[in-house]
Amino acid sequence: MKRKLQNITDKLWAFSAIFLILVLWQTVSSLGMIDSFLLPSPIDVGKAFIEEFPELMGHSVVTLSEAFLGLALGIFLGFVMAVLMDHFEVLYKAFYPILVLTQTVPTVAIAPLLVLWFGYEMMPKIILIVITTFFPIAVGLLNGFRSVDADGVNLMRAMGAGRWQIFRFIKLPAALSQFFSGLRISASYAVVGAVISEWLGGFSGLGVYMTRVRKAFAFDKMFAVIFLVSFISLLLMKGVDLLQKKCMPWEDLKEDE
């Protein structure tokens, strides 16, 4: 009961802060302190969202398809890399620096090359999403695997357990928490990565829509897309939280103690 009350209080503070920002924004726009075409009011953004809702939903389907497919491949690639680098020290020493190096290159710099190599279809967008999502998964899992209690591993070996059994019953459960932390980040990266890749070319998607309305100086529609992308990212992160609770029910028991 106390934990639920604390959660409600935390949410109230968050909603209060958001409400205050919207009120200040509306006040600045209503007083004409900034030209409305540069900073449309929240009411104008809401009207634009309602007017453009059918078209936004159509573009959202394309963006989410790219995001989910890229995220799924990123999870698979990150999981495989983490398992291999954990099992083989040579692979860890050889590829971990390269893994880190891939994250130092801005995605905006990679995207034009992918478009030149693979065209304007879905392929370059999915590749860009994989590049941005696999790193948090791989690093989170790898750190989880390597943070396992050595005494527990030695005990399993003394009882005759093989590598697969140690991985299944010791390493994987221990790494789940860090895996979901990385998945939460990757889920938001997937949507943002899809939108960024669509900026550089394509036929549909929220990024393509943003490019069109920006060229038309329709900033009310631009803000509507920004809020939609943020809302989708929050929904995906919430979905990861629910999935974590299903896969790790013992975490709730720890918090209740």
PDB file of N, CA, C and O in Angstrom, residues 62-122:
ATOM      1  N   VAL A  62       4.100   2.467 -40.938  1.00  0.00           N
ATOM      2  CA  VAL A  62       5.368   2.236 -41.640  1.00  0.00           C
ATOM      3  C   VAL A  62       6.550   2.366 -40.682  1.00  0.00           C
ATOM      4  O   VAL A  62       7.445   1.506 -40.645  1.00  0.00           O
ATOM      5  N   THR A  63       6.557   3.439 -39.894  1.00  0.00           N
ATOM      6  CA  THR A  63       7.660   3.679 -38.963  1.00  0.00           C
ATOM      7  C   THR A  63       7.754   2.572 -37.920  1.00  0.00           C
ATOM      8  O   THR A  63       8.849   2.088 -37.604  1.00  0.00           O
ATOM      9  N   LEU A  64       6.619   2.144 -37.378  1.00  0.00           N
ATOM     10  CA  LEU A  64       6.622   1.086 -36.363  1.00  0.00           C
ATOM     11  C   LEU A  64       7.048  -0.252 -36.950  1.00  0.00           C
ATOM     12  O   LEU A  64       7.704  -1.046 -36.271  1.00  0.00           O
ATOM     13  N   SER A  65       6.676  -0.515 -38.201  1.00  0.00           N
ATOM     14  CA  SER A  65       7.116  -1.757 -38.856  1.00  0.00           C
ATOM     15  C   SER A  65       8.636  -1.793 -38.956  1.00  0.00           C
ATOM     16  O   SER A  65       9.272  -2.813 -38.654  1.00  0.00           O
ATOM     17  N   GLU A  66       9.218  -0.680 -39.371  1.00  0.00           N
ATOM     18  CA  GLU A  66      10.677  -0.584 -39.454  1.00  0.00           C
ATOM     19  C   GLU A  66      11.303  -0.712 -38.061  1.00  0.00           C
ATOM     20  O   GLU A  66      12.300  -1.425 -37.883  1.00  0.00           O
ATOM     21  N   ALA A  67      10.701  -0.033 -37.079  1.00  0.00           N
ATOM     22  CA  ALA A  67      11.261  -0.040 -35.728  1.00  0.00           C
ATOM     23  C   ALA A  67      11.224  -1.434 -35.108  1.00  0.00           C
ATOM     24  O   ALA A  67      12.221  -1.895 -34.530  1.00  0.00           O
ATOM     25  N   PHE A  68      10.098  -2.129 -35.236  1.00  0.00           N
ATOM     26  CA  PHE A  68       9.969  -3.455 -34.626  1.00  0.00           C
ATOM     27  C   PHE A  68      10.879  -4.475 -35.303  1.00  0.00           C
ATOM     28  O   PHE A  68      11.503  -5.304 -34.634  1.00  0.00           O
ATOM     29  N   LEU A  69      10.960  -4.416 -36.625  1.00  0.00           N
ATOM     30  CA  LEU A  69      11.822  -5.361 -37.336  1.00  0.00           C
ATOM     31  C   LEU A  69      13.293  -5.102 -37.007  1.00  0.00           C
ATOM     32  O   LEU A  69      14.061  -6.036 -36.732  1.00  0.00           O
ATOM     33  N   GLY A  70      13.691  -3.833 -37.008  1.00  0.00           N
ATOM     34  CA  GLY A  70      15.074  -3.490 -36.659  1.00  0.00           C
ATOM     35  C   GLY A  70      15.392  -3.830 -35.219  1.00  0.00           C
ATOM     36  O   GLY A  70      16.491  -4.317 -34.913  1.00  0.00           O
ATOM     37  N   LEU A  71      14.434  -3.590 -34.309  1.00  0.00           N
ATOM     38  CA  LEU A  71      14.654  -3.909 -32.898  1.00  0.00           C
ATOM     39  C   LEU A  71      14.785  -5.412 -32.689  1.00  0.00           C
ATOM     40  O   LEU A  71      15.642  -5.862 -31.913  1.00  0.00           O
ATOM     41  N   ALA A  72      13.949  -6.197 -33.368  1.00  0.00           N
ATOM     42  CA  ALA A  72      14.028  -7.651 -33.240  1.00  0.00           C
ATOM     43  C   ALA A  72      15.388  -8.173 -33.707  1.00  0.00           C
ATOM     44  O   ALA A  72      16.016  -9.011 -33.041  1.00  0.00           O
ATOM     45  N   LEU A  73      15.854  -7.655 -34.840  1.00  0.00           N
ATOM     46  CA  LEU A  73      17.175  -8.064 -35.338  1.00  0.00           C
ATOM     47  C   LEU A  73      18.287  -7.571 -34.412  1.00  0.00           C
ATOM     48  O   LEU A  73      19.292  -8.261 -34.204  1.00  0.00           O
ATOM     49  N   GLY A  74      18.118  -6.358 -33.861  1.00  0.00           N
ATOM     50  CA  GLY A  74      19.111  -5.827 -32.933  1.00  0.00           C
ATOM     51  C   GLY A  74      19.201  -6.659 -31.664  1.00  0.00           C
ATOM     52  O   GLY A  74      20.297  -6.907 -31.146  1.00  0.00           O
ATOM     53  N   ILE A  75      18.048  -7.103 -31.147  1.00  0.00           N
ATOM     54  CA  ILE A  75      18.036  -7.967 -29.953  1.00  0.00           C
ATOM     55  C   ILE A  75      18.735  -9.284 -30.251  1.00  0.00           C
ATOM     56  O   ILE A  75      19.551  -9.774 -29.459  1.00  0.00           O
ATOM     57  N   PHE A  76      18.403  -9.870 -31.400  1.00  0.00           N
ATOM     58  CA  PHE A  76      19.011 -11.150 -31.777  1.00  0.00           C
ATOM     59  C   PHE A  76      20.529 -11.015 -31.920  1.00  0.00           C
ATOM     60  O   PHE A  76      21.299 -11.818 -31.364  1.00  0.00           O
ATOM     61  N   LEU A  77      20.965  -9.995 -32.645  1.00  0.00           N
ATOM     62  CA  LEU A  77      22.395  -9.787 -32.856  1.00  0.00           C
ATOM     63  C   LEU A  77      23.105  -9.488 -31.537  1.00  0.00           C
ATOM     64  O   LEU A  77      24.184 -10.029 -31.266  1.00  0.00           O
ATOM     65  N   GLY A  78      22.507  -8.636 -30.693  1.00  0.00           N
ATOM     66  CA  GLY A  78      23.115  -8.312 -29.407  1.00  0.00           C
ATOM     67  C   GLY A  78      23.216  -9.523 -28.505  1.00  0.00           C
ATOM     68  O   GLY A  78      24.230  -9.709 -27.813  1.00  0.00           O
ATOM     69  N   PHE A  79      22.180 -10.360 -28.494  1.00  0.00           N
ATOM     70  CA  PHE A  79      22.191 -11.564 -27.658  1.00  0.00           C
ATOM     71  C   PHE A  79      23.277 -12.531 -28.111  1.00  0.00           C
ATOM     72  O   PHE A  79      24.040 -13.054 -27.289  1.00  0.00           O
ATOM     73  N   VAL A  80      23.344 -12.757 -29.415  1.00  0.00           N
ATOM     74  CA  VAL A  80      24.356 -13.684 -29.947  1.00  0.00           C
ATOM     75  C   VAL A  80      25.761 -13.180 -29.654  1.00  0.00           C
ATOM     76  O   VAL A  80      26.640 -13.946 -29.214  1.00  0.00           O
ATOM     77  N   MET A  81      26.011 -11.907 -29.863  1.00  0.00           N
ATOM     78  CA  MET A  81      27.339 -11.342 -29.618  1.00  0.00           C
ATOM     79  C   MET A  81      27.709 -11.423 -28.146  1.00  0.00           C
ATOM     80  O   MET A  81      28.853 -11.749 -27.794  1.00  0.00           O
ATOM     81  N   ALA A  82      26.751 -11.138 -27.261  1.00  0.00           N
ATOM     82  CA  ALA A  82      27.033 -11.190 -25.827  1.00  0.00           C
ATOM     83  C   ALA A  82      27.370 -12.612 -25.386  1.00  0.00           C
ATOM     84  O   ALA A  82      28.306 -12.823 -24.612  1.00  0.00           O
ATOM     85  N   VAL A  83      26.623 -13.592 -25.876  1.00  0.00           N
ATOM     86  CA  VAL A  83      26.877 -14.996 -25.512  1.00  0.00           C
ATOM     87  C   VAL A  83      28.238 -15.440 -26.017  1.00  0.00           C
ATOM     88  O   VAL A  83      29.017 -16.075 -25.282  1.00  0.00           O
ATOM     89  N   LEU A  84      28.556 -15.116 -27.260  1.00  0.00           N
ATOM     90  CA  LEU A  84      29.841 -15.534 -27.832  1.00  0.00           C
ATOM     91  C   LEU A  84      31.014 -14.868 -27.113  1.00  0.00           C
ATOM     92  O   LEU A  84      32.018 -15.530 -26.811  1.00  0.00           O
ATOM     93  N   MET A  85      30.894 -13.571 -26.829  1.00  0.00           N
ATOM     94  CA  MET A  85      31.995 -12.874 -26.151  1.00  0.00           C
ATOM     95  C   MET A  85      32.140 -13.332 -24.703  1.00  0.00           C
ATOM     96  O   MET A  85      33.235 -13.285 -24.142  1.00  0.00           O
ATOM     97  N   ASP A  86      31.052 -13.781 -24.092  1.00  0.00           N
ATOM     98  CA  ASP A  86      31.142 -14.303 -22.734  1.00  0.00           C
ATOM     99  C   ASP A  86      31.799 -15.687 -22.710  1.00  0.00           C
ATOM    100  O   ASP A  86      32.560 -15.993 -21.784  1.00  0.00           O
ATOM    101  N   HIS A  87      31.521 -16.488 -23.720  1.00  0.00           N
ATOM    102  CA  HIS A  87      32.070 -17.848 -23.761  1.00  0.00           C
ATOM    103  C   HIS A  87      33.515 -17.887 -24.242  1.00  0.00           C
ATOM    104  O   HIS A  87      34.290 -18.739 -23.820  1.00  0.00           O
ATOM    105  N   PHE A  88      33.871 -16.975 -25.128  1.00  0.00           N
ATOM    106  CA  PHE A  88      35.209 -16.998 -25.722  1.00  0.00           C
ATOM    107  C   PHE A  88      35.923 -15.684 -25.422  1.00  0.00           C
ATOM    108  O   PHE A  88      35.555 -14.631 -25.962  1.00  0.00           O
ATOM    109  N   GLU A  89      36.927 -15.745 -24.556  1.00  0.00           N
ATOM    110  CA  GLU A  89      37.655 -14.548 -24.138  1.00  0.00           C
ATOM    111  C   GLU A  89      38.357 -13.873 -25.308  1.00  0.00           C
ATOM    112  O   GLU A  89      38.474 -12.645 -25.349  1.00  0.00           O
ATOM    113  N   VAL A  90      38.787 -14.672 -26.284  1.00  0.00           N
ATOM    114  CA  VAL A  90      39.463 -14.114 -27.465  1.00  0.00           C
ATOM    115  C   VAL A  90      38.518 -13.216 -28.240  1.00  0.00           C
ATOM    116  O   VAL A  90      38.899 -12.123 -28.686  1.00  0.00           O
ATOM    117  N   LEU A  91      37.281 -13.661 -28.398  1.00  0.00           N
ATOM    118  CA  LEU A  91      36.291 -12.851 -29.101  1.00  0.00           C
ATOM    119  C   LEU A  91      35.986 -11.566 -28.338  1.00  0.00           C
ATOM    120  O   LEU A  91      35.786 -10.506 -28.937  1.00  0.00           O
ATOM    121  N   TYR A  92      35.967 -11.666 -27.008  1.00  0.00           N
ATOM    122  CA  TYR A  92      35.707 -10.478 -26.193  1.00  0.00           C
ATOM    123  C   TYR A  92      36.823  -9.443 -26.394  1.00  0.00           C
ATOM    124  O   TYR A  92      36.549  -8.256 -26.614  1.00  0.00           O
ATOM    125  N   LYS A  93      38.071  -9.881 -26.337  1.00  0.00           N
ATOM    126  CA  LYS A  93      39.196  -8.961 -26.500  1.00  0.00           C
ATOM    127  C   LYS A  93      39.253  -8.386 -27.910  1.00  0.00           C
ATOM    128  O   LYS A  93      39.663  -7.236 -28.109  1.00  0.00           O
ATOM    129  N   ALA A  94      38.828  -9.175 -28.897  1.00  0.00           N
ATOM    130  CA  ALA A  94      38.934  -8.746 -30.285  1.00  0.00           C
ATOM    131  C   ALA A  94      37.793  -7.813 -30.688  1.00  0.00           C
ATOM    132  O   ALA A  94      38.013  -6.813 -31.384  1.00  0.00           O
ATOM    133  N   PHE A  95      36.572  -8.121 -30.250  1.00  0.00           N
ATOM    134  CA  PHE A  95      35.413  -7.421 -30.789  1.00  0.00           C
ATOM    135  C   PHE A  95      34.787  -6.389 -29.850  1.00  0.00           C
ATOM    136  O   PHE A  95      34.030  -5.535 -30.312  1.00  0.00           O
ATOM    137  N   TYR A  96      35.082  -6.457 -28.555  1.00  0.00           N
ATOM    138  CA  TYR A  96      34.473  -5.471 -27.660  1.00  0.00           C
ATOM    139  C   TYR A  96      34.905  -4.042 -27.997  1.00  0.00           C
ATOM    140  O   TYR A  96      34.056  -3.132 -28.023  1.00  0.00           O
ATOM    141  N   PRO A  97      36.190  -3.799 -28.272  1.00  0.00           N
ATOM    142  CA  PRO A  97      36.569  -2.424 -28.689  1.00  0.00           C
ATOM    143  C   PRO A  97      35.867  -1.983 -29.971  1.00  0.00           C
ATOM    144  O   PRO A  97      35.492  -0.815 -30.100  1.00  0.00           O
ATOM    145  N   ILE A  98      35.689  -2.928 -30.915  1.00  0.00           N
ATOM    146  CA  ILE A  98      34.981  -2.596 -32.155  1.00  0.00           C
ATOM    147  C   ILE A  98      33.519  -2.283 -31.858  1.00  0.00           C
ATOM    148  O   ILE A  98      32.918  -1.376 -32.448  1.00  0.00           O
ATOM    149  N   LEU A  99      32.952  -3.040 -30.920  1.00  0.00           N
ATOM    150  CA  LEU A  99      31.564  -2.818 -30.511  1.00  0.00           C
ATOM    151  C   LEU A  99      31.382  -1.408 -29.968  1.00  0.00           C
ATOM    152  O   LEU A  99      30.415  -0.714 -30.302  1.00  0.00           O
ATOM    153  N   VAL A 100      32.323  -0.982 -29.146  1.00  0.00           N
ATOM    154  CA  VAL A 100      32.261   0.382 -28.588  1.00  0.00           C
ATOM    155  C   VAL A 100      32.493   1.412 -29.695  1.00  0.00           C
ATOM    156  O   VAL A 100      31.838   2.471 -29.725  1.00  0.00           O
ATOM    157  N   LEU A 101      33.397   1.100 -30.611  1.00  0.00           N
ATOM    158  CA  LEU A 101      33.727   2.042 -31.690  1.00  0.00           C
ATOM    159  C   LEU A 101      32.522   2.322 -32.582  1.00  0.00           C
ATOM    160  O   LEU A 101      32.364   3.444 -33.081  1.00  0.00           O
ATOM    161  N   THR A 102      31.662   1.324 -32.773  1.00  0.00           N
ATOM    162  CA  THR A 102      30.486   1.527 -33.626  1.00  0.00           C
ATOM    163  C   THR A 102      29.556   2.603 -33.069  1.00  0.00           C
ATOM    164  O   THR A 102      28.795   3.217 -33.824  1.00  0.00           O
ATOM    165  N   GLN A 103      29.619   2.834 -31.764  1.00  0.00           N
ATOM    166  CA  GLN A 103      28.719   3.808 -31.146  1.00  0.00           C
ATOM    167  C   GLN A 103      29.291   5.218 -31.140  1.00  0.00           C
ATOM    168  O   GLN A 103      28.615   6.148 -30.720  1.00  0.00           O
ATOM    169  N   THR A 104      30.538   5.371 -31.567  1.00  0.00           N
ATOM    170  CA  THR A 104      31.145   6.705 -31.621  1.00  0.00           C
ATOM    171  C   THR A 104      30.862   7.410 -32.940  1.00  0.00           C
ATOM    172  O   THR A 104      31.095   8.609 -33.062  1.00  0.00           O
ATOM    173  N   VAL A 105      30.359   6.652 -33.926  1.00  0.00           N
ATOM    174  CA  VAL A 105      30.038   7.237 -35.226  1.00  0.00           C
ATOM    175  C   VAL A 105      28.589   7.709 -35.201  1.00  0.00           C
ATOM    176  O   VAL A 105      27.688   6.924 -34.916  1.00  0.00           O
ATOM    177  N   PRO A 106      28.321   8.989 -35.462  1.00  0.00           N
ATOM    178  CA  PRO A 106      26.936   9.490 -35.436  1.00  0.00           C
ATOM    179  C   PRO A 106      26.065   8.783 -36.460  1.00  0.00           C
ATOM    180  O   PRO A 106      26.489   8.555 -37.607  1.00  0.00           O
ATOM    181  N   THR A 107      24.861   8.440 -36.047  1.00  0.00           N
ATOM    182  CA  THR A 107      23.942   7.755 -36.959  1.00  0.00           C
ATOM    183  C   THR A 107      23.569   8.640 -38.148  1.00  0.00           C
ATOM    184  O   THR A 107      23.316   8.136 -39.245  1.00  0.00           O
ATOM    185  N   VAL A 108      23.539   9.960 -37.923  1.00  0.00           N
ATOM    186  CA  VAL A 108      23.216  10.875 -39.023  1.00  0.00           C
ATOM    187  C   VAL A 108      24.280  10.813 -40.109  1.00  0.00           C
ATOM    188  O   VAL A 108      23.991  11.045 -41.291  1.00  0.00           O
ATOM    189  N   ALA A 109      25.529  10.480 -39.720  1.00  0.00           N
ATOM    190  CA  ALA A 109      26.607  10.371 -40.706  1.00  0.00           C
ATOM    191  C   ALA A 109      26.538   9.047 -41.461  1.00  0.00           C
ATOM    192  O   ALA A 109      26.946   8.965 -42.625  1.00  0.00           O
ATOM    193  N   ILE A 110      26.020   8.006 -40.799  1.00  0.00           N
ATOM    194  CA  ILE A 110      25.929   6.691 -41.437  1.00  0.00           C
ATOM    195  C   ILE A 110      24.744   6.622 -42.385  1.00  0.00           C
ATOM    196  O   ILE A 110      24.819   5.995 -43.451  1.00  0.00           O
ATOM    197  N   ALA A 111      23.652   7.261 -42.021  1.00  0.00           N
ATOM    198  CA  ALA A 111      22.403   7.137 -42.773  1.00  0.00           C
ATOM    199  C   ALA A 111      22.536   7.468 -44.262  1.00  0.00           C
ATOM    200  O   ALA A 111      22.032   6.705 -45.101  1.00  0.00           O
ATOM    201  N   PRO A 112      23.201   8.574 -44.645  1.00  0.00           N
ATOM    202  CA  PRO A 112      23.310   8.855 -46.091  1.00  0.00           C
ATOM    203  C   PRO A 112      24.039   7.755 -46.860  1.00  0.00           C
ATOM    204  O   PRO A 112      23.679   7.454 -48.000  1.00  0.00           O
ATOM    205  N   LEU A 113      25.054   7.170 -46.232  1.00  0.00           N
ATOM    206  CA  LEU A 113      25.773   6.084 -46.898  1.00  0.00           C
ATOM    207  C   LEU A 113      24.873   4.876 -47.106  1.00  0.00           C
ATOM    208  O   LEU A 113      24.898   4.239 -48.167  1.00  0.00           O
ATOM    209  N   LEU A 114      24.082   4.548 -46.101  1.00  0.00           N
ATOM    210  CA  LEU A 114      23.168   3.405 -46.216  1.00  0.00           C
ATOM    211  C   LEU A 114      22.144   3.627 -47.323  1.00  0.00           C
ATOM    212  O   LEU A 114      21.784   2.695 -48.052  1.00  0.00           O
ATOM    213  N   VAL A 115      21.681   4.879 -47.434  1.00  0.00           N
ATOM    214  CA  VAL A 115      20.728   5.196 -48.500  1.00  0.00           C
ATOM    215  C   VAL A 115      21.383   5.045 -49.869  1.00  0.00           C
ATOM    216  O   VAL A 115      20.776   4.514 -50.810  1.00  0.00           O
ATOM    217  N   LEU A 116      22.638   5.487 -49.992  1.00  0.00           N
ATOM    218  CA  LEU A 116      23.354   5.356 -51.273  1.00  0.00           C
ATOM    219  C   LEU A 116      23.574   3.894 -51.631  1.00  0.00           C
ATOM    220  O   LEU A 116      23.486   3.506 -52.802  1.00  0.00           O
ATOM    221  N   TRP A 117      23.886   3.059 -50.622  1.00  0.00           N
ATOM    222  CA  TRP A 117      24.193   1.650 -50.876  1.00  0.00           C
ATOM    223  C   TRP A 117      22.953   0.798 -51.101  1.00  0.00           C
ATOM    224  O   TRP A 117      22.968  -0.122 -51.919  1.00  0.00           O
ATOM    225  N   PHE A 118      21.878   1.091 -50.363  1.00  0.00           N
ATOM    226  CA  PHE A 118      20.721   0.188 -50.374  1.00  0.00           C
ATOM    227  C   PHE A 118      19.439   0.831 -50.900  1.00  0.00           C
ATOM    228  O   PHE A 118      18.399   0.179 -50.920  1.00  0.00           O
ATOM    229  N   GLY A 119      19.489   2.102 -51.289  1.00  0.00           N
ATOM    230  CA  GLY A 119      18.308   2.734 -51.863  1.00  0.00           C
ATOM    231  C   GLY A 119      17.391   3.334 -50.808  1.00  0.00           C
ATOM    232  O   GLY A 119      17.760   3.482 -49.641  1.00  0.00           O
ATOM    233  N   TYR A 120      16.172   3.655 -51.246  1.00  0.00           N
ATOM    234  CA  TYR A 120      15.227   4.372 -50.392  1.00  0.00           C
ATOM    235  C   TYR A 120      14.158   3.453 -49.786  1.00  0.00           C
ATOM    236  O   TYR A 120      13.211   3.958 -49.180  1.00  0.00           O
ATOM    237  N   GLU A 121      14.301   2.162 -49.954  1.00  0.00           N
ATOM    238  CA  GLU A 121      13.305   1.239 -49.408  1.00  0.00           C
ATOM    239  C   GLU A 121      13.551   1.027 -47.909  1.00  0.00           C
ATOM    240  O   GLU A 121      14.238   1.795 -47.254  1.00  0.00           O
ATOM    241  N   MET A 122      13.042  -0.064 -47.376  1.00  0.00           N
ATOM    242  CA  MET A 122      13.085  -0.313 -45.938  1.00  0.00           C
ATOM    243  C   MET A 122      14.455  -0.797 -45.448  1.00  0.00           C
ATOM    244  O   MET A 122      14.812  -0.603 -44.283  1.00  0.00           O
TER     245      MET A 122
END
